[in-house]
PDB file of C-alpha atoms and ligand atoms in Angstrom:
ATOM      1  CA  UNK A   1     -13.316 -27.487  29.112  1.00  0.00           C
ATOM      2  CA  UNK A   2     -11.866 -30.984  28.988  1.00  0.00           C
ATOM      3  CA  UNK A   3      -9.219 -32.143  26.591  1.00  0.00           C
ATOM      4  CA  UNK A   4      -8.308 -35.737  25.680  1.00  0.00           C
ATOM      5  CA  UNK A   5      -6.112 -37.758  28.008  1.00  0.00           C
ATOM      6  CA  UNK A   6      -2.439 -38.124  27.190  1.00  0.00           C
ATOM      7  CA  UNK A   7      -1.744 -41.376  25.295  1.00  0.00           C
ATOM      8  CA  UNK A   8       1.366 -42.896  26.902  1.00  0.00           C
ATOM      9  CA  UNK A   9       1.795 -45.758  24.414  1.00  0.00           C
ATOM     10  CA  UNK A  10       0.988 -44.275  20.997  1.00  0.00           C
ATOM     11  CA  UNK A  11       0.616 -46.456  17.888  1.00  0.00           C
ATOM     12  CA  UNK A  12       3.953 -45.192  16.549  1.00  0.00           C
ATOM     13  CA  UNK A  13       6.722 -43.018  17.899  1.00  0.00           C
ATOM     14  CA  UNK A  14       6.977 -39.420  16.677  1.00  0.00           C
ATOM     15  CA  UNK A  15      10.057 -37.903  18.310  1.00  0.00           C
ATOM     16  CA  UNK A  16       9.868 -34.211  17.323  1.00  0.00           C
ATOM     17  CA  UNK A  17       8.989 -31.592  14.758  1.00  0.00           C
ATOM     18  CA  UNK A  18      11.934 -31.430  12.424  1.00  0.00           C
ATOM     19  CA  UNK A  19      11.554 -29.594   9.126  1.00  0.00           C
ATOM     20  CA  UNK A  20       9.470 -27.608   6.667  1.00  0.00           C
ATOM     21  CA  UNK A  21       9.327 -27.524   2.865  1.00  0.00           C
ATOM     22  CA  UNK A  22       8.646 -24.166   1.172  1.00  0.00           C
ATOM     23  CA  UNK A  23       8.046 -23.254  -2.471  1.00  0.00           C
ATOM     24  CA  UNK A  24       9.742 -19.864  -2.945  1.00  0.00           C
ATOM     25  CA  UNK A  25       9.459 -17.425  -5.839  1.00  0.00           C
ATOM     26  CA  UNK A  26      13.108 -16.290  -5.882  1.00  0.00           C
ATOM     27  CA  UNK A  27      15.477 -18.920  -4.560  1.00  0.00           C
ATOM     28  CA  UNK A  28      18.565 -16.676  -4.503  1.00  0.00           C
ATOM     29  CA  UNK A  29      16.766 -13.921  -2.585  1.00  0.00           C
ATOM     30  CA  UNK A  30      15.307 -16.403  -0.090  1.00  0.00           C
ATOM     31  CA  UNK A  31      18.698 -18.036   0.401  1.00  0.00           C
ATOM     32  CA  UNK A  32      20.276 -14.689   1.192  1.00  0.00           C
ATOM     33  CA  UNK A  33      17.578 -14.008   3.802  1.00  0.00           C
ATOM     34  CA  UNK A  34      17.862 -17.417   5.468  1.00  0.00           C
ATOM     35  CA  UNK A  35      21.664 -17.452   5.539  1.00  0.00           C
ATOM     36  CA  UNK A  36      22.709 -13.809   6.050  1.00  0.00           C
ATOM     37  CA  UNK A  37      19.891 -12.706   8.400  1.00  0.00           C
ATOM     38  CA  UNK A  38      18.643 -15.847  10.151  1.00  0.00           C
ATOM     39  CA  UNK A  39      22.025 -17.583  10.027  1.00  0.00           C
ATOM     40  CA  UNK A  40      21.013 -20.990   8.717  1.00  0.00           C
ATOM     41  CA  UNK A  41      23.695 -22.815   6.748  1.00  0.00           C
ATOM     42  CA  UNK A  42      23.367 -24.568   3.398  1.00  0.00           C
ATOM     43  CA  UNK A  43      23.799 -28.335   3.622  1.00  0.00           C
ATOM     44  CA  UNK A  44      23.319 -28.943  -0.115  1.00  0.00           C
ATOM     45  CA  UNK A  45      21.840 -27.139  -3.061  1.00  0.00           C
ATOM     46  CA  UNK A  46      21.262 -27.459  -6.783  1.00  0.00           C
ATOM     47  CA  UNK A  47      19.805 -24.991  -9.272  1.00  0.00           C
ATOM     48  CA  UNK A  48      16.247 -25.341  -7.966  1.00  0.00           C
ATOM     49  CA  UNK A  49      16.416 -26.538  -4.354  1.00  0.00           C
ATOM     50  CA  UNK A  50      18.375 -25.615  -1.248  1.00  0.00           C
ATOM     51  CA  UNK A  51      18.615 -27.609   1.982  1.00  0.00           C
ATOM     52  CA  UNK A  52      19.448 -25.668   5.136  1.00  0.00           C
ATOM     53  CA  UNK A  53      20.076 -26.436   8.791  1.00  0.00           C
ATOM     54  CA  UNK A  54      20.752 -24.562  12.016  1.00  0.00           C
ATOM     55  CA  UNK A  55      24.280 -24.396  13.353  1.00  0.00           C
ATOM     56  CA  UNK A  56      23.460 -26.854  16.169  1.00  0.00           C
ATOM     57  CA  UNK A  57      21.750 -29.326  13.847  1.00  0.00           C
ATOM     58  CA  UNK A  58      23.656 -32.381  12.683  1.00  0.00           C
ATOM     59  CA  UNK A  59      20.849 -33.895  10.641  1.00  0.00           C
ATOM     60  CA  UNK A  60      20.846 -32.736   7.047  1.00  0.00           C
ATOM     61  CA  UNK A  61      18.123 -30.111   6.927  1.00  0.00           C
ATOM     62  CA  UNK A  62      15.350 -28.340   8.765  1.00  0.00           C
ATOM     63  CA  UNK A  63      14.317 -26.060   5.890  1.00  0.00           C
ATOM     64  CA  UNK A  64      13.935 -26.977   2.216  1.00  0.00           C
ATOM     65  CA  UNK A  65      13.538 -24.075  -0.236  1.00  0.00           C
ATOM     66  CA  UNK A  66      12.217 -25.073  -3.662  1.00  0.00           C
ATOM     67  CA  UNK A  67      12.171 -22.689  -6.623  1.00  0.00           C
ATOM     68  CA  UNK A  68       8.779 -21.938  -8.121  1.00  0.00           C
ATOM     69  CA  UNK A  69       7.780 -19.037 -10.395  1.00  0.00           C
ATOM     70  CA  UNK A  70       4.179 -18.519  -9.331  1.00  0.00           C
ATOM     71  CA  UNK A  71       2.673 -18.361  -5.839  1.00  0.00           C
ATOM     72  CA  UNK A  72       4.713 -19.268  -2.775  1.00  0.00           C
ATOM     73  CA  UNK A  73       3.410 -21.947  -0.425  1.00  0.00           C
ATOM     74  CA  UNK A  74       4.432 -24.553   2.097  1.00  0.00           C
ATOM     75  CA  UNK A  75       4.360 -28.083   0.768  1.00  0.00           C
ATOM     76  CA  UNK A  76       4.193 -29.664   4.220  1.00  0.00           C
ATOM     77  CA  UNK A  77       5.689 -29.652   7.672  1.00  0.00           C
ATOM     78  CA  UNK A  78       7.911 -32.530   8.780  1.00  0.00           C
ATOM     79  CA  UNK A  79       8.306 -34.678  11.861  1.00  0.00           C
ATOM     80  CA  UNK A  80      10.832 -37.325  12.791  1.00  0.00           C
ATOM     81  CA  UNK A  81       9.919 -40.822  13.954  1.00  0.00           C
ATOM     82  CA  UNK A  82      12.157 -43.139  15.938  1.00  0.00           C
ATOM     83  CA  UNK A  83      12.602 -45.884  13.323  1.00  0.00           C
ATOM     84  CA  UNK A  84      11.566 -47.094   9.886  1.00  0.00           C
ATOM     85  CA  UNK A  85       9.208 -49.578  11.585  1.00  0.00           C
ATOM     86  CA  UNK A  86       7.341 -46.581  13.003  1.00  0.00           C
ATOM     87  CA  UNK A  87       6.610 -45.403   9.462  1.00  0.00           C
ATOM     88  CA  UNK A  88       4.882 -48.670   8.598  1.00  0.00           C
ATOM     89  CA  UNK A  89       2.873 -48.571  11.829  1.00  0.00           C
ATOM     90  CA  UNK A  90       2.034 -44.929  11.055  1.00  0.00           C
ATOM     91  CA  UNK A  91       0.763 -45.779   7.577  1.00  0.00           C
ATOM     92  CA  UNK A  92      -1.489 -48.498   8.943  1.00  0.00           C
ATOM     93  CA  UNK A  93      -2.821 -46.326  11.767  1.00  0.00           C
ATOM     94  CA  UNK A  94      -3.427 -43.144   9.775  1.00  0.00           C
ATOM     95  CA  UNK A  95      -5.252 -44.892   6.938  1.00  0.00           C
ATOM     96  CA  UNK A  96      -7.410 -46.822   9.425  1.00  0.00           C
ATOM     97  CA  UNK A  97      -8.240 -43.494  11.100  1.00  0.00           C
ATOM     98  CA  UNK A  98      -9.476 -42.021   7.800  1.00  0.00           C
ATOM     99  CA  UNK A  99      -6.356 -40.090   6.748  1.00  0.00           C
ATOM    100  CA  UNK A 100      -3.910 -40.650   3.899  1.00  0.00           C
ATOM    101  CA  UNK A 101      -0.340 -41.949   4.121  1.00  0.00           C
ATOM    102  CA  UNK A 102       1.891 -42.453   1.062  1.00  0.00           C
ATOM    103  CA  UNK A 103       5.609 -43.186   0.889  1.00  0.00           C
ATOM    104  CA  UNK A 104       7.449 -40.489  -1.117  1.00  0.00           C
ATOM    105  CA  UNK A 105      11.025 -40.065  -2.342  1.00  0.00           C
ATOM    106  CA  UNK A 106      12.870 -37.167  -0.741  1.00  0.00           C
ATOM    107  CA  UNK A 107      16.540 -36.365  -1.396  1.00  0.00           C
ATOM    108  CA  UNK A 108      18.703 -36.470   1.732  1.00  0.00           C
ATOM    109  CA  UNK A 109      15.986 -38.252   3.723  1.00  0.00           C
ATOM    110  CA  UNK A 110      15.473 -41.889   4.562  1.00  0.00           C
ATOM    111  CA  UNK A 111      12.051 -43.458   4.053  1.00  0.00           C
ATOM    112  CA  UNK A 112       9.431 -40.737   4.222  1.00  0.00           C
ATOM    113  CA  UNK A 113       5.676 -40.992   4.643  1.00  0.00           C
ATOM    114  CA  UNK A 114       3.515 -38.066   3.459  1.00  0.00           C
ATOM    115  CA  UNK A 115       0.349 -37.966   5.523  1.00  0.00           C
ATOM    116  CA  UNK A 116      -2.860 -36.054   6.006  1.00  0.00           C
ATOM    117  CA  UNK A 117      -5.144 -36.427   8.970  1.00  0.00           C
ATOM    118  CA  UNK A 118      -8.406 -35.322   7.339  1.00  0.00           C
ATOM    119  CA  UNK A 119      -9.977 -32.093   6.150  1.00  0.00           C
ATOM    120  CA  UNK A 120      -8.771 -28.924   7.820  1.00  0.00           C
ATOM    121  CA  UNK A 121      -5.484 -30.419   9.045  1.00  0.00           C
ATOM    122  CA  UNK A 122      -1.964 -29.654   7.758  1.00  0.00           C
ATOM    123  CA  UNK A 123      -0.021 -32.097   5.551  1.00  0.00           C
ATOM    124  CA  UNK A 124       2.750 -33.714   7.588  1.00  0.00           C
ATOM    125  CA  UNK A 125       5.627 -35.837   6.326  1.00  0.00           C
ATOM    126  CA  UNK A 126       7.160 -38.362   8.688  1.00  0.00           C
ATOM    127  CA  UNK A 127      10.809 -39.217   8.226  1.00  0.00           C
ATOM    128  CA  UNK A 128      12.905 -41.817  10.012  1.00  0.00           C
ATOM    129  CA  UNK A 129      16.429 -40.640   9.151  1.00  0.00           C
ATOM    130  CA  UNK A 130      18.609 -38.056   7.419  1.00  0.00           C
ATOM    131  CA  UNK A 131      22.320 -37.954   6.544  1.00  0.00           C
ATOM    132  CA  UNK A 132      24.455 -36.460   9.307  1.00  0.00           C
ATOM    133  CA  UNK A 133      26.749 -33.474   8.796  1.00  0.00           C
ATOM    134  CA  UNK A 134      29.132 -31.698  11.203  1.00  0.00           C
ATOM    135  CA  UNK A 135      27.539 -29.472  13.806  1.00  0.00           C
ATOM    136  CA  UNK A 136      28.773 -25.923  13.304  1.00  0.00           C
ATOM    137  CA  UNK A 137      28.128 -24.800  16.886  1.00  0.00           C
ATOM    138  CA  UNK A 138      31.853 -24.367  17.553  1.00  0.00           C
ATOM    139  CA  UNK A 139      32.763 -23.356  14.017  1.00  0.00           C
ATOM    140  CA  UNK A 140      32.594 -19.616  14.597  1.00  0.00           C
ATOM    141  CA  UNK A 141      33.850 -18.462  11.175  1.00  0.00           C
ATOM    142  CA  UNK A 142      30.888 -20.327   9.598  1.00  0.00           C
ATOM    143  CA  UNK A 143      28.273 -18.480  11.672  1.00  0.00           C
ATOM    144  CA  UNK A 144      26.296 -15.554  10.327  1.00  0.00           C
ATOM    145  CA  UNK A 145      23.291 -13.372  11.189  1.00  0.00           C
ATOM    146  CA  UNK A 146      21.218 -14.581  14.123  1.00  0.00           C
ATOM    147  CA  UNK A 147      23.127 -17.884  14.307  1.00  0.00           C
ATOM    148  CA  UNK A 148      19.847 -19.909  14.351  1.00  0.00           C
ATOM    149  CA  UNK A 149      20.561 -23.029  16.380  1.00  0.00           C
ATOM    150  CA  UNK A 150      17.746 -25.472  15.581  1.00  0.00           C
ATOM    151  CA  UNK A 151      14.129 -25.765  14.545  1.00  0.00           C
ATOM    152  CA  UNK A 152      11.944 -25.971  17.627  1.00  0.00           C
ATOM    153  CA  UNK A 153       8.283 -25.929  16.573  1.00  0.00           C
ATOM    154  CA  UNK A 154       5.731 -24.683  14.106  1.00  0.00           C
ATOM    155  CA  UNK A 155       2.253 -23.248  14.492  1.00  0.00           C
ATOM    156  CA  UNK A 156      -0.631 -24.179  12.234  1.00  0.00           C
ATOM    157  CA  UNK A 157      -3.970 -22.404  12.109  1.00  0.00           C
ATOM    158  CA  UNK A 158      -6.915 -24.705  11.609  1.00  0.00           C
ATOM    159  CA  UNK A 159     -10.708 -24.415  11.739  1.00  0.00           C
ATOM    160  CA  UNK A 160     -11.325 -26.911  14.556  1.00  0.00           C
ATOM    161  CA  UNK A 161      -8.619 -26.932  17.251  1.00  0.00           C
ATOM    162  CA  UNK A 162     -10.403 -29.468  19.443  1.00  0.00           C
ATOM    163  CA  UNK A 163     -10.838 -32.066  16.707  1.00  0.00           C
ATOM    164  CA  UNK A 164      -7.299 -31.708  15.346  1.00  0.00           C
ATOM    165  CA  UNK A 165      -5.732 -31.683  18.802  1.00  0.00           C
ATOM    166  CA  UNK A 166      -7.543 -34.949  19.485  1.00  0.00           C
ATOM    167  CA  UNK A 167      -6.009 -36.536  16.395  1.00  0.00           C
ATOM    168  CA  UNK A 168      -2.467 -35.553  17.375  1.00  0.00           C
ATOM    169  CA  UNK A 169      -2.947 -36.378  21.041  1.00  0.00           C
ATOM    170  CA  UNK A 170      -3.950 -39.890  19.907  1.00  0.00           C
ATOM    171  CA  UNK A 171      -0.372 -40.061  18.531  1.00  0.00           C
ATOM    172  CA  UNK A 172       1.166 -39.282  21.903  1.00  0.00           C
ATOM    173  CA  UNK A 173       1.361 -35.484  21.735  1.00  0.00           C
ATOM    174  CA  UNK A 174       0.997 -33.894  25.154  1.00  0.00           C
ATOM    175  CA  UNK A 175      -0.366 -30.412  25.932  1.00  0.00           C
ATOM    176  CA  UNK A 176       1.881 -27.913  27.726  1.00  0.00           C
ATOM    177  CA  UNK A 177      -0.539 -25.005  27.447  1.00  0.00           C
ATOM    178  CA  UNK A 178      -3.968 -24.244  26.059  1.00  0.00           C
ATOM    179  CA  UNK A 179      -6.359 -21.319  25.829  1.00  0.00           C
ATOM    180  CA  UNK A 180     -10.126 -21.370  25.826  1.00  0.00           C
ATOM    181  CA  UNK A 181     -12.865 -18.896  24.963  1.00  0.00           C
ATOM    182  CA  UNK A 182     -14.001 -17.183  28.161  1.00  0.00           C
ATOM    183  CA  UNK A 183     -17.720 -17.529  27.356  1.00  0.00           C
ATOM    184  CA  UNK A 184     -18.041 -20.756  25.391  1.00  0.00           C
ATOM    185  CA  UNK A 185     -15.100 -22.719  26.779  1.00  0.00           C
ATOM    186  CA  UNK A 186     -14.142 -23.622  23.230  1.00  0.00           C
ATOM    187  CA  UNK A 187     -10.515 -24.554  22.705  1.00  0.00           C
ATOM    188  CA  UNK A 188      -8.787 -21.652  20.901  1.00  0.00           C
ATOM    189  CA  UNK A 189      -5.189 -22.832  20.874  1.00  0.00           C
ATOM    190  CA  UNK A 190      -3.099 -25.661  22.210  1.00  0.00           C
ATOM    191  CA  UNK A 191       0.653 -26.236  22.499  1.00  0.00           C
ATOM    192  CA  UNK A 192       1.484 -29.893  21.882  1.00  0.00           C
ATOM    193  CA  UNK A 193       4.834 -31.546  22.474  1.00  0.00           C
ATOM    194  CA  UNK A 194       6.669 -34.800  21.878  1.00  0.00           C
ATOM    195  CA  UNK A 195      10.165 -33.722  22.933  1.00  0.00           C
ATOM    196  CA  UNK A 196      11.329 -32.311  26.255  1.00  0.00           C
ATOM    197  CA  UNK A 197      10.104 -28.732  25.912  1.00  0.00           C
ATOM    198  CA  UNK A 198       6.662 -27.107  25.646  1.00  0.00           C
ATOM    199  CA  UNK A 199       6.118 -27.188  21.915  1.00  0.00           C
ATOM    200  CA  UNK A 200       6.509 -29.154  18.744  1.00  0.00           C
ATOM    201  CA  UNK A 201       3.135 -28.409  17.162  1.00  0.00           C
ATOM    202  CA  UNK A 202       0.989 -25.414  18.077  1.00  0.00           C
ATOM    203  CA  UNK A 203      -2.601 -25.374  16.859  1.00  0.00           C
ATOM    204  CA  UNK A 204      -4.671 -22.184  16.805  1.00  0.00           C
ATOM    205  CA  UNK A 205      -8.182 -21.339  15.721  1.00  0.00           C
ATOM    206  CA  UNK A 206      -8.795 -19.780  12.285  1.00  0.00           C
ATOM    207  CA  UNK A 207      -9.324 -20.453   8.611  1.00  0.00           C
ATOM    208  CA  UNK A 208      -7.039 -23.265   7.653  1.00  0.00           C
ATOM    209  CA  UNK A 209      -5.023 -25.265   7.431  1.00  0.00           C
ATOM    210  CA  UNK A 210      -2.415 -22.522   7.141  1.00  0.00           C
ATOM    211  CA  UNK A 211       1.129 -22.272   8.472  1.00  0.00           C
ATOM    212  CA  UNK A 212       1.433 -19.350  10.892  1.00  0.00           C
ATOM    213  CA  UNK A 213       5.133 -19.643  11.671  1.00  0.00           C
ATOM    214  CA  UNK A 214       8.149 -21.874  12.019  1.00  0.00           C
ATOM    215  CA  UNK A 215      10.267 -21.248  15.117  1.00  0.00           C
ATOM    216  CA  UNK A 216      14.016 -21.520  15.569  1.00  0.00           C
ATOM    217  CA  UNK A 217      15.962 -21.317  18.809  1.00  0.00           C
ATOM    218  CA  UNK A 218      18.754 -18.766  19.095  1.00  0.00           C
ATOM    219  CA  UNK A 219      21.388 -18.667  21.805  1.00  0.00           C
ATOM    220  CA  UNK A 220      20.642 -15.284  23.372  1.00  0.00           C
ATOM    221  CA  UNK A 221      19.187 -11.815  22.942  1.00  0.00           C
ATOM    222  CA  UNK A 222      22.326 -10.585  21.238  1.00  0.00           C
ATOM    223  CA  UNK A 223      21.824 -13.090  18.426  1.00  0.00           C
ATOM    224  CA  UNK A 224      18.221 -11.958  18.086  1.00  0.00           C
ATOM    225  CA  UNK A 225      19.183  -8.275  17.893  1.00  0.00           C
ATOM    226  CA  UNK A 226      22.006  -9.033  15.480  1.00  0.00           C
ATOM    227  CA  UNK A 227      19.507 -10.668  13.095  1.00  0.00           C
ATOM    228  CA  UNK A 228      17.259  -7.589  13.343  1.00  0.00           C
ATOM    229  CA  UNK A 229      20.173  -5.240  12.678  1.00  0.00           C
ATOM    230  CA  UNK A 230      21.412  -7.225   9.695  1.00  0.00           C
ATOM    231  CA  UNK A 231      17.851  -7.394   8.352  1.00  0.00           C
ATOM    232  CA  UNK A 232      17.795  -3.589   8.442  1.00  0.00           C
ATOM    233  CA  UNK A 233      21.209  -3.333   6.760  1.00  0.00           C
ATOM    234  CA  UNK A 234      20.081  -5.633   3.955  1.00  0.00           C
ATOM    235  CA  UNK A 235      16.830  -3.777   3.321  1.00  0.00           C
ATOM    236  CA  UNK A 236      14.543  -6.068   5.317  1.00  0.00           C
ATOM    237  CA  UNK A 237      13.930  -3.792   8.295  1.00  0.00           C
ATOM    238  CA  UNK A 238      10.154  -3.933   7.799  1.00  0.00           C
ATOM    239  CA  UNK A 239      10.344  -7.728   7.667  1.00  0.00           C
ATOM    240  CA  UNK A 240      11.025  -7.649  11.424  1.00  0.00           C
ATOM    241  CA  UNK A 241       7.316  -7.969  12.115  1.00  0.00           C
ATOM    242  CA  UNK A 242       6.796  -8.268  15.850  1.00  0.00           C
ATOM    243  CA  UNK A 243       9.111  -8.177  18.823  1.00  0.00           C
ATOM    244  CA  UNK A 244      11.379  -8.536  20.589  1.00  0.00           C
ATOM    245  CA  UNK A 245       8.748  -9.312  23.211  1.00  0.00           C
ATOM    246  CA  UNK A 246       7.758 -11.909  25.785  1.00  0.00           C
ATOM    247  CA  UNK A 247       5.029 -14.510  25.471  1.00  0.00           C
ATOM    248  CA  UNK A 248       4.769 -15.821  29.015  1.00  0.00           C
ATOM    249  CA  UNK A 249       5.947 -18.754  31.104  1.00  0.00           C
ATOM    250  CA  UNK A 250       7.998 -20.870  28.664  1.00  0.00           C
ATOM    251  CA  UNK A 251      10.865 -18.325  28.685  1.00  0.00           C
ATOM    252  CA  UNK A 252       9.175 -17.032  25.562  1.00  0.00           C
ATOM    253  CA  UNK A 253      11.267 -14.102  24.391  1.00  0.00           C
ATOM    254  CA  UNK A 254      10.481 -13.835  20.690  1.00  0.00           C
ATOM    255  CA  UNK A 255      10.981 -11.924  17.470  1.00  0.00           C
ATOM    256  CA  UNK A 256       8.986 -12.698  14.341  1.00  0.00           C
ATOM    257  CA  UNK A 257      10.416 -12.119  10.865  1.00  0.00           C
ATOM    258  CA  UNK A 258       8.774 -12.401   7.456  1.00  0.00           C
ATOM    259  CA  UNK A 259      10.900 -13.970   4.723  1.00  0.00           C
ATOM    260  CA  UNK A 260      10.870 -12.488   1.182  1.00  0.00           C
ATOM    261  CA  UNK A 261       7.723 -14.483   0.312  1.00  0.00           C
ATOM    262  CA  UNK A 262       5.995 -13.553   3.579  1.00  0.00           C
ATOM    263  CA  UNK A 263       6.588 -16.844   5.401  1.00  0.00           C
ATOM    264  CA  UNK A 264       6.839 -16.086   9.110  1.00  0.00           C
ATOM    265  CA  UNK A 265       9.882 -17.237  11.069  1.00  0.00           C
ATOM    266  CA  UNK A 266      10.055 -16.897  14.843  1.00  0.00           C
ATOM    267  CA  UNK A 267      13.277 -16.589  16.791  1.00  0.00           C
ATOM    268  CA  UNK A 268      13.025 -17.652  20.430  1.00  0.00           C
ATOM    269  CA  UNK A 269      15.350 -18.186  23.359  1.00  0.00           C
ATOM    270  CA  UNK A 270      15.951 -21.750  24.617  1.00  0.00           C
ATOM    271  CA  UNK A 271      12.612 -22.795  26.172  1.00  0.00           C
ATOM    272  CA  UNK A 272      12.003 -24.309  29.593  1.00  0.00           C
ATOM    273  CA  UNK A 273      11.988 -28.064  30.126  1.00  0.00           C
ATOM    274  CA  UNK A 274       8.626 -29.812  30.054  1.00  0.00           C
ATOM    275  CA  UNK A 275       8.861 -33.582  30.311  1.00  0.00           C
ATOM    276  CA  UNK A 276       7.840 -35.046  33.676  1.00  0.00           C
ATOM    277  CA  UNK A 277       4.428 -36.713  33.378  1.00  0.00           C
ATOM    278  CA  UNK A 278       2.927 -35.002  36.424  1.00  0.00           C
ATOM    279  CA  UNK A 279       3.774 -31.544  35.068  1.00  0.00           C
ATOM    280  CA  UNK A 280       0.414 -30.102  34.026  1.00  0.00           C
ATOM    281  CA  UNK A 281      -0.409 -27.650  31.206  1.00  0.00           C
ATOM    282  CA  UNK A 282      -0.972 -23.939  31.783  1.00  0.00           C
ATOM    283  CA  UNK A 283      -4.577 -23.041  31.056  1.00  0.00           C
ATOM    284  CA  UNK A 284      -5.673 -19.518  30.129  1.00  0.00           C
ATOM    285  CA  UNK A 285      -8.852 -18.020  28.790  1.00  0.00           C
ATOM    286  CA  UNK A 286      -9.254 -15.482  26.012  1.00  0.00           C
ATOM    287  CA  UNK A 287      -9.329 -12.506  28.418  1.00  0.00           C
ATOM    288  CA  UNK A 288      -5.975 -13.306  30.008  1.00  0.00           C
ATOM    289  CA  UNK A 289      -3.906 -11.020  27.802  1.00  0.00           C
ATOM    290  CA  UNK A 290      -1.383 -10.159  30.516  1.00  0.00           C
ATOM    291  CA  UNK A 291      -0.306 -13.793  30.801  1.00  0.00           C
ATOM    292  CA  UNK A 292      -0.168 -14.204  27.031  1.00  0.00           C
ATOM    293  CA  UNK A 293       1.781 -10.966  26.407  1.00  0.00           C
ATOM    294  CA  UNK A 294       2.926  -9.540  29.788  1.00  0.00           C
ATOM    295  CA  UNK A 295       4.353  -6.257  28.441  1.00  0.00           C
ATOM    296  CA  UNK A 296       4.208  -4.158  25.325  1.00  0.00           C
ATOM    297  CA  UNK A 297       1.567  -4.199  22.667  1.00  0.00           C
ATOM    298  CA  UNK A 298      -0.107  -7.298  21.351  1.00  0.00           C
ATOM    299  CA  UNK A 299       0.748  -8.477  17.855  1.00  0.00           C
ATOM    300  CA  UNK A 300      -0.029  -6.354  14.805  1.00  0.00           C
ATOM    301  CA  UNK A 301      -3.139  -7.244  12.865  1.00  0.00           C
ATOM    302  CA  UNK A 302      -1.130  -8.754  10.005  1.00  0.00           C
ATOM    303  CA  UNK A 303       0.455 -11.190  12.494  1.00  0.00           C
ATOM    304  CA  UNK A 304      -3.060 -12.361  13.333  1.00  0.00           C
ATOM    305  CA  UNK A 305      -4.303 -12.529   9.739  1.00  0.00           C
ATOM    306  CA  UNK A 306      -1.505 -13.310   7.280  1.00  0.00           C
ATOM    307  CA  UNK A 307      -0.140 -16.832   6.976  1.00  0.00           C
ATOM    308  CA  UNK A 308       1.432 -19.255   4.547  1.00  0.00           C
ATOM    309  CA  UNK A 309      -0.922 -21.419   2.520  1.00  0.00           C
ATOM    310  CA  UNK A 310      -0.274 -25.114   2.105  1.00  0.00           C
ATOM    311  CA  UNK A 311       0.202 -25.967  -1.553  1.00  0.00           C
ATOM    312  CA  UNK A 312      -3.020 -26.967  -3.293  1.00  0.00           C
ATOM    313  CA  UNK A 313      -5.161 -26.670  -0.159  1.00  0.00           C
ATOM    314  CA  UNK A 314      -7.917 -24.062   0.059  1.00  0.00           C
ATOM    315  CA  UNK A 315      -8.384 -23.023   3.683  1.00  0.00           C
ATOM    316  CA  UNK A 316     -11.780 -23.635   5.195  1.00  0.00           C
ATOM    317  CA  UNK A 317     -13.550 -21.923   8.053  1.00  0.00           C
ATOM    318  CA  UNK A 318     -13.247 -18.202   7.316  1.00  0.00           C
ATOM    319  CA  UNK A 319     -11.675 -15.507   5.197  1.00  0.00           C
ATOM    320  CA  UNK A 320      -7.920 -15.203   4.699  1.00  0.00           C
ATOM    321  CA  UNK A 321      -5.523 -12.314   4.180  1.00  0.00           C
ATOM    322  CA  UNK A 322      -2.562 -12.555   1.861  1.00  0.00           C
ATOM    323  CA  UNK A 323       0.946 -11.129   2.217  1.00  0.00           C
ATOM    324  CA  UNK A 324       1.405  -8.328  -0.272  1.00  0.00           C
ATOM    325  CA  UNK A 325       4.640  -6.573   0.708  1.00  0.00           C
ATOM    326  CA  UNK A 326       6.492  -5.256   3.712  1.00  0.00           C
ATOM    327  CA  UNK A 327       4.555  -2.465   5.392  1.00  0.00           C
TER     328      UNK A 327
HETATM  329 FE1  FE2 B   1       5.996 -20.055  18.234  1.00  0.00          FE
END
């Protein structure tokens, strides 16, 4: 199995995965979950939209919750670019490559480019700046629940991992890990990064595009357990879906939660550094379960099957399961 070469001078400069926009069916209930259990803080809100950030984050938001009465969905995932000039280079490049790229107005964001990279890929908005607010890392009275520090990465499920990975690697994303099918050699998942740790964007094989999870870093195991305990106290014990457990090399202690609409949020410990160019990706095949999950059971079936839909996009490449309720 060969994967594309790393592009060291990409056409524009994506710096990291930064935010996600969700349509939620009950804004007040979702807000309670994100603030009291996960420990995000509200940067701004009006009657229909709330903007939240982790306690380490100075930029305005990493989660946007938007009220909607019918079905929940993700509108898009977000990435930061280094400058406004990068947005114009991005628009030119993405359109020339067969995608779409349109400037959109977003409150509390500088110029923002909403993009798609072709069928079967997730919608991504690129943003060059946000207002800055105080970090609350040392403001202990303001901290609640799991004290989520910052958004780290998100995982999207897509029908063709190889093709989509190629599109993002052309933008400078670098693989830290990938898995292949033991018989066919087909790429099953790949962890792609732009910042100094192993993941910004994880791509995995399945009907899509769908959003599998959004991951936040927490300070330690105690914060993770505190979020689980508060979830139980507030009636969300069965929303602690999987974990605590360990993924493998990137210091991957995890717990996965489901928010009131079924969106999956991962808590993880601070990951290892991955930035020197000679540092090569881990490569596993589909039989290497011990490396992927060294102890305990593998994930429950619903973790494998249920995911957030992107608004207005019908997944291709297989059947999908929907979140019905906590089980
Ligand atoms: Fe993850």
